[in-house]
XYZ file of C-alpha atoms in Angstrom:
480
model
C 49.142 53.452 -109.410
C 46.559 52.380 -111.968
C 43.485 53.810 -110.243
C 45.550 57.560 -109.500
C 46.572 57.493 -112.709
C 43.353 57.188 -114.065
C 42.062 60.082 -111.232
C 45.404 62.285 -112.648
C 44.675 61.945 -115.806
C 41.253 62.167 -116.067
C 41.323 65.682 -113.659
C 44.065 66.460 -116.505
C 41.669 66.740 -119.138
C 39.145 67.843 -117.183
C 41.061 70.905 -116.517
C 42.407 71.005 -119.772
C 38.597 71.330 -121.123
C 38.036 73.864 -118.168
C 40.832 76.053 -119.488
C 39.683 76.171 -122.491
C 36.182 77.384 -121.934
C 37.359 79.384 -118.968
C 39.976 80.973 -120.925
C 37.648 82.881 -123.198
C 34.963 83.381 -120.505
C 37.236 84.941 -117.920
C 39.701 87.540 -117.680
C 43.487 87.817 -116.964
C 42.197 89.862 -114.296
C 39.851 87.383 -112.960
C 42.747 84.597 -112.716
C 45.513 87.281 -111.233
C 42.676 88.030 -108.113
C 42.919 84.515 -107.220
C 46.740 84.035 -107.887
C 47.612 86.810 -105.665
C 46.136 85.655 -102.686
C 47.275 81.555 -103.182
C 50.008 82.431 -100.707
C 47.632 83.369 -98.072
C 45.707 80.076 -98.637
C 48.105 77.847 -99.093
C 50.342 78.828 -95.706
C 46.975 78.557 -93.566
C 46.317 75.108 -94.919
C 49.591 74.438 -93.955
C 48.946 75.407 -90.501
C 45.650 73.424 -90.191
C 47.621 69.740 -91.473
C 50.563 70.474 -89.515
C 52.536 67.755 -91.004
C 50.512 65.400 -88.841
C 48.602 64.044 -91.866
C 52.642 62.677 -93.309
C 53.386 61.529 -89.396
C 50.007 59.173 -89.762
C 51.337 57.267 -92.687
C 54.899 57.489 -91.782
C 53.382 55.814 -88.578
C 53.340 51.813 -89.150
C 49.932 51.655 -86.637
C 48.289 55.050 -85.487
C 45.913 54.247 -82.863
C 42.152 55.823 -82.415
C 43.992 57.998 -80.176
C 46.837 59.187 -82.558
C 43.714 59.594 -85.103
C 41.480 61.811 -82.733
C 44.123 63.847 -81.374
C 44.989 65.258 -84.807
C 41.218 65.631 -85.856
C 40.515 67.901 -83.136
C 43.953 69.981 -83.810
C 43.442 70.376 -87.446
C 39.622 71.746 -86.576
C 41.054 73.929 -83.878
C 43.897 75.096 -86.140
C 41.205 75.717 -89.218
C 39.459 78.432 -87.072
C 42.471 80.182 -85.795
C 43.634 80.849 -89.594
C 40.267 81.457 -91.202
C 40.460 83.927 -87.937
C 43.442 85.499 -89.011
C 42.567 85.546 -92.687
C 39.230 87.634 -91.603
C 40.908 90.469 -90.248
C 43.942 90.435 -92.334
C 42.094 90.389 -95.122
C 41.104 94.223 -95.618
C 44.876 94.915 -95.352
C 45.804 92.291 -97.936
C 43.131 93.903 -100.709
C 44.819 97.551 -99.563
C 48.591 95.468 -100.089
C 47.815 94.949 -103.378
C 45.606 97.960 -103.805
C 42.668 95.629 -105.185
C 39.549 96.183 -103.024
C 37.780 93.236 -104.310
C 40.034 90.898 -102.637
C 38.624 91.755 -99.320
C 35.356 89.750 -99.876
C 36.955 87.266 -102.057
C 39.216 85.738 -99.106
C 36.627 85.557 -96.933
C 34.997 83.744 -99.118
C 37.239 81.436 -99.980
C 38.435 80.954 -96.963
C 35.771 78.689 -95.576
C 37.446 76.164 -97.414
C 39.861 75.822 -94.539
C 37.186 74.469 -92.143
C 36.157 72.253 -94.798
C 39.818 70.711 -95.857
C 39.922 70.065 -91.603
C 37.342 67.803 -91.657
C 38.154 65.152 -93.950
C 42.354 65.312 -93.345
C 42.239 61.920 -91.300
C 39.704 59.854 -93.626
C 42.345 61.067 -96.881
C 45.140 59.492 -95.075
C 43.618 56.233 -93.887
C 42.618 55.834 -97.241
C 45.858 56.583 -98.533
C 47.393 54.277 -95.863
C 45.135 51.638 -96.954
C 45.683 52.027 -100.397
C 42.472 52.914 -101.628
C 43.586 54.884 -104.227
C 40.316 53.738 -106.134
C 37.746 55.803 -104.174
C 39.914 58.568 -103.869
C 40.236 58.538 -107.852
C 36.366 58.263 -108.091
C 35.285 61.020 -105.863
C 38.144 63.059 -107.348
C 37.151 62.591 -110.433
C 33.393 63.146 -109.872
C 33.984 66.298 -107.818
C 36.043 67.949 -110.671
C 33.268 67.373 -113.277
C 30.272 69.145 -111.576
C 32.862 71.825 -110.155
C 33.466 72.716 -113.731
C 30.132 72.704 -114.964
C 29.127 74.762 -111.751
C 31.998 77.135 -112.811
C 30.999 77.606 -116.636
C 27.666 78.064 -115.888
C 28.665 81.164 -113.562
C 31.279 82.416 -115.735
C 28.893 82.345 -118.716
C 26.326 84.540 -116.383
C 29.032 86.924 -116.066
C 29.853 85.990 -112.317
C 33.857 86.657 -112.934
C 36.098 85.635 -109.970
C 33.300 83.998 -108.098
C 32.723 81.684 -110.431
C 36.649 80.985 -109.628
C 36.124 81.150 -105.927
C 32.717 78.748 -106.309
C 34.850 76.145 -107.944
C 37.292 76.001 -105.001
C 34.728 75.188 -102.299
C 32.812 72.318 -104.594
C 36.355 70.831 -105.080
C 36.964 70.841 -101.117
C 33.311 70.028 -100.118
C 32.204 67.590 -102.235
C 35.109 64.736 -100.871
C 34.764 65.880 -97.804
C 31.042 64.713 -97.504
C 32.019 61.507 -99.462
C 34.746 60.523 -97.200
C 32.840 61.739 -93.802
C 29.726 59.239 -94.985
C 32.359 56.413 -96.489
C 34.936 56.315 -93.788
C 33.602 54.333 -90.643
C 35.826 55.985 -88.553
C 34.912 59.390 -85.510
C 36.901 60.888 -83.571
C 36.591 60.406 -80.036
C 36.321 63.241 -77.599
C 40.030 63.191 -76.887
C 43.165 65.268 -77.103
C 46.262 62.882 -75.912
C 49.290 64.761 -75.158
C 51.297 61.757 -75.317
C 50.056 60.857 -78.909
C 50.172 64.969 -80.063
C 53.832 64.714 -78.860
C 55.024 61.655 -80.277
C 53.439 62.454 -83.769
C 54.627 66.375 -83.031
C 58.418 65.077 -82.850
C 58.447 63.937 -86.751
C 55.001 66.242 -88.245
C 56.940 69.249 -86.851
C 59.816 69.248 -88.814
C 57.331 67.968 -91.648
C 55.461 71.166 -90.994
C 58.334 73.559 -91.267
C 59.037 71.857 -94.611
C 55.837 72.063 -95.909
C 55.682 75.633 -94.473
C 58.389 76.950 -96.792
C 58.130 74.909 -99.544
C 54.728 76.501 -99.788
C 55.480 79.941 -99.333
C 58.592 79.523 -101.622
C 56.514 78.239 -104.524
C 54.065 81.276 -103.944
C 56.574 83.945 -103.738
C 56.572 84.433 -107.341
C 52.787 85.389 -107.197
C 53.131 88.301 -104.222
C 55.950 89.380 -106.240
C 54.398 89.990 -109.559
C 50.884 90.910 -107.604
C 52.964 93.495 -106.067
C 55.258 94.992 -108.417
C 52.952 94.500 -111.581
C 49.295 94.147 -112.073
C 46.072 91.539 -111.878
C 46.549 90.780 -115.491
C 50.320 90.135 -115.368
C 49.568 87.788 -112.902
C 47.030 86.216 -114.598
C 49.306 85.462 -117.588
C 51.819 84.233 -115.235
C 49.178 81.879 -113.659
C 47.674 80.547 -116.489
C 51.330 79.719 -117.393
C 52.179 78.084 -114.464
C 49.040 76.159 -114.048
C 49.482 74.701 -117.504
C 52.734 74.151 -117.377
C 52.600 72.267 -113.565
C 49.754 70.485 -115.412
C 52.173 68.502 -117.743
C 55.463 68.351 -114.800
C 53.092 66.959 -112.222
C 51.353 65.041 -113.977
C 53.501 61.505 -113.859
C 55.011 62.274 -110.358
C 52.256 63.157 -108.438
C 51.129 59.498 -109.709
C 53.684 57.406 -109.027
C 55.005 59.795 -105.468
C 51.397 59.586 -104.148
C 51.222 55.742 -104.185
C 55.272 55.358 -103.226
C 55.008 57.318 -99.890
C 53.375 54.848 -97.803
C 55.244 52.126 -99.659
C 58.675 53.853 -98.883
C 57.504 53.852 -95.126
C 56.407 49.996 -95.843
C 60.047 49.343 -96.570
C 62.060 52.252 -94.568
C 64.523 49.520 -93.131
C 65.448 48.127 -96.197
C 67.679 50.579 -97.935
C 68.510 48.309 -100.705
C 64.584 47.994 -101.987
C 64.581 51.791 -101.324
C 67.474 52.405 -103.854
C 65.860 50.111 -106.732
C 62.595 51.659 -105.984
C 64.187 55.356 -106.714
C 66.174 54.142 -109.580
C 62.661 52.847 -111.252
C 60.646 55.960 -110.352
C 63.055 58.708 -111.227
C 64.166 56.471 -115.077
C 60.397 55.996 -115.883
C 59.371 59.642 -114.803
C 62.367 61.140 -116.389
C 61.456 59.005 -119.761
C 57.560 59.875 -119.446
C 58.255 63.747 -118.256
C 61.288 65.273 -120.111
C 60.003 64.797 -123.798
C 56.487 65.856 -122.529
C 58.007 69.211 -121.193
C 60.597 69.694 -124.718
C 57.465 69.271 -126.851
C 55.216 72.156 -124.676
C 58.140 74.361 -124.543
C 58.869 73.895 -128.865
C 54.843 74.037 -129.848
C 54.039 76.368 -126.773
C 51.792 79.277 -129.046
C 50.016 77.237 -131.577
C 49.248 75.426 -127.960
C 48.564 78.696 -126.290
C 46.286 80.002 -129.455
C 44.328 77.079 -129.846
C 43.372 76.383 -126.253
C 43.227 79.770 -124.487
C 42.655 81.685 -127.765
C 44.700 84.966 -128.594
C 43.717 86.787 -125.516
C 46.554 84.817 -123.500
C 49.016 85.135 -125.798
C 51.555 87.071 -123.126
C 51.553 84.281 -121.399
C 53.921 81.875 -124.130
C 57.140 83.798 -122.753
C 56.410 82.499 -119.123
C 55.260 79.377 -120.051
C 58.414 77.900 -121.973
C 61.035 79.432 -118.906
C 58.688 77.262 -116.783
C 58.972 74.434 -119.344
C 62.801 74.442 -118.283
C 62.342 74.220 -114.712
C 59.712 71.502 -114.693
C 62.469 68.817 -115.951
C 64.174 69.336 -112.879
C 60.561 69.789 -110.751
C 59.320 66.470 -111.647
C 62.195 64.638 -109.880
C 62.207 66.586 -106.984
C 59.755 64.956 -104.884
C 60.688 61.471 -105.946
C 64.075 61.758 -104.148
C 62.797 64.256 -101.277
C 59.939 61.587 -99.995
C 62.422 58.916 -99.334
C 64.019 60.929 -96.611
C 60.566 61.706 -95.226
C 59.682 57.830 -94.972
C 63.035 56.942 -93.079
C 62.272 59.547 -90.280
C 64.718 62.138 -91.354
C 62.684 64.799 -90.976
C 64.258 67.443 -88.536
C 67.026 66.884 -92.178
C 64.932 67.416 -94.254
C 63.450 70.535 -92.853
C 67.260 72.046 -92.712
C 68.273 71.465 -95.784
C 64.336 72.626 -96.999
C 65.350 75.875 -95.299
C 68.346 76.309 -96.767
C 67.108 75.668 -100.796
C 64.118 78.221 -99.839
C 66.547 80.867 -98.852
C 68.977 80.400 -101.558
C 65.508 80.261 -104.367
C 64.003 83.498 -102.556
C 67.309 85.318 -102.728
C 67.956 84.604 -106.386
C 64.449 85.235 -107.344
C 64.353 88.431 -105.219
C 67.704 89.401 -106.947
C 66.656 88.620 -110.546
C 63.675 90.750 -110.203
C 65.407 93.687 -108.965
C 67.808 93.550 -111.458
C 66.101 92.337 -114.660
C 62.202 92.562 -113.556
C 59.876 89.591 -114.744
C 63.010 88.142 -117.264
C 65.033 87.955 -113.895
C 62.306 86.554 -111.680
C 61.790 83.575 -114.277
C 65.164 82.553 -114.621
C 65.735 82.856 -110.922
C 62.869 80.631 -110.498
C 64.680 77.999 -113.042
C 68.060 78.112 -111.233
C 66.274 77.839 -108.157
C 64.626 74.313 -109.362
C 67.643 72.677 -110.503
C 69.139 73.705 -107.144
C 66.243 71.936 -105.150
C 66.940 68.721 -107.444
C 70.722 68.914 -106.951
C 70.525 69.324 -103.369
C 67.459 66.360 -103.168
C 69.833 64.023 -104.914
C 72.680 64.355 -102.349
C 70.124 63.948 -99.850
C 69.349 60.415 -101.123
C 73.095 60.148 -102.065
C 74.065 60.036 -98.311
C 71.033 58.506 -96.232
C 69.961 56.234 -98.557
C 72.847 55.126 -100.373
C 72.082 55.981 -104.052
C 74.977 57.460 -104.957
C 74.515 61.240 -106.707
C 76.706 60.131 -109.585
C 74.900 56.755 -110.243
C 71.420 58.940 -110.147
C 73.010 61.548 -112.836
C 74.317 58.554 -114.797
C 70.936 57.001 -114.968
C 69.403 59.966 -116.121
C 71.833 61.504 -118.322
C 70.291 58.973 -121.492
C 67.028 60.217 -121.656
C 68.089 63.927 -120.883
C 70.666 63.382 -124.120
C 68.218 62.167 -125.960
C 65.194 64.714 -124.931
C 67.966 67.527 -125.860
C 68.951 66.058 -129.327
C 65.255 65.579 -130.289
C 64.027 68.769 -129.416
C 66.792 70.670 -131.209
C 66.357 68.626 -134.325
C 62.843 69.815 -134.050
C 63.300 73.344 -133.390
C 65.952 73.200 -136.785
C 63.129 71.575 -139.132
C 60.932 74.119 -137.607
C 63.267 76.826 -138.332
C 64.192 76.131 -141.696
C 60.671 75.062 -143.370
C 58.858 78.413 -141.816
C 55.493 76.863 -141.650
C 52.241 78.989 -140.768
C 50.921 78.877 -136.802
C 49.935 75.424 -136.429
C 51.736 73.587 -139.214
C 54.455 74.392 -137.645
C 53.796 72.773 -134.436
C 52.387 69.845 -135.828
C 56.001 69.503 -137.714
C 58.068 69.799 -134.492
C 55.777 67.253 -132.721
C 56.158 64.366 -135.139
C 59.575 64.435 -135.661
C 60.225 64.859 -132.000
C 58.242 62.077 -131.305
C 60.193 59.784 -134.262
C 62.908 60.857 -133.630
C 62.712 59.498 -129.571
C 60.811 56.837 -130.513
C 63.419 55.599 -132.766
C 66.027 56.149 -129.984
C 63.752 54.081 -127.760
C 63.171 50.866 -130.209
C 66.367 50.772 -131.767
C 68.505 51.048 -128.189
C 66.014 49.989 -125.569
C 67.346 52.513 -122.887
C 67.062 50.951 -119.452
C 64.224 53.931 -118.843
C 62.451 52.420 -121.858
C 62.152 49.176 -120.052
C 61.057 50.479 -117.370
C 58.316 52.285 -118.457
C 56.852 49.662 -120.375
C 56.932 47.683 -117.946
C 54.157 49.257 -115.932
C 51.759 48.568 -118.600
C 50.235 44.865 -117.629
C 51.006 43.492 -121.114
C 50.397 39.705 -120.117
C 47.419 40.636 -118.577
C 45.985 42.351 -121.229
C 46.869 39.802 -123.811
C 45.352 36.676 -121.243
C 41.750 38.654 -121.478
C 42.145 39.111 -125.262
C 42.754 35.044 -125.380
C 40.224 33.932 -123.032
C 37.718 36.054 -124.738
C 38.465 34.781 -127.981
C 37.956 31.313 -126.680
C 34.754 32.219 -124.968
C 33.646 33.845 -128.495
């Protein structure tokens, strides 16, 4: 978890730096072009993996035939998906009425080949919990990609700077993992192995596909009914919000999925893991999202300049959905780990159909505001459904999980209301207002934690290896 945290937060810092610099060198139109194509890229990537990556991790002892079979499946699907994107590129650019998108999609689509070549190696490293290598490669790649992208943006390459960034982020890990992991595919394709993994992976694939489509539906609708600049403002708000709401949960869930799979027969152990994870994530993420919501304007002006002011209302609304989004995967992963992939797909299909109806209805009735409101309602709806599934299949009852989350939720809301009230009464300028709101929130939230010492606070503190740190300090003092 420490290595995954280093990876995530190092990348987060790099992305912040990237966002600050590139927001001044590139335009909302450039970001909008990439955002419009996201739905086609993520759907193609979903077809390549086909849920088999999760199936290989879920299977306790995969064989060489299993790995080789899925490798050749990935390679074959990457050729098929790229051919479809290449042929459909003119129609997609016509759909958005932006001719440039045809060439952009055809070049960016090369990522699919690169991705297919390292899916197996990446999954092998995750299964062995070798997050150290994954973290080092990821952070190094981000630094290299950022450097190249900034140079290209400075030279006036526009959207091609972002395309190159995506290609580099895919290519470097693929090369490193290919030479570091000694595994090589055999010239074999085992139908029995494929069918075995397919029985689990197929439903994982469908789940992943439906999730990805729904996550990108806003971009598709905004790109079609508005313009590239509006899409750019939304993309910047969305990426900034995801940087915060995903930062903690992705670190923990990336590590815990292989562990869930190992203890899938011990429901009590899984209940304890879910409880600790949800309470720890909420304790850290809830205050983070509220602070970002309260201080959105000074943060955006400071980081991205006045050019991105139109992103702020989008960002604030998305922060509300981020409160629920950060907890979704913790619950859903357990359903996958115990092998209930069919159940997971059926409920995912129901959830995402409801979300699409709400979002499209909101857009039709109230425009952009309705779309964003629909996104928030849908995100919270998904969280409560996931809690219900865990209650049924794992035994961690829904009312117990809500009861465990309630203290953090109430403390976060109270701190936010007091902080907002102080800012409203003092009526300070932009940056002083942000600083005061942040300090007031921090004082109330940490004060509540130190005085009452809630369970979530204890779980969060327990992650920090205080005893090891003290032991090392003691040894250093002795040696000195």
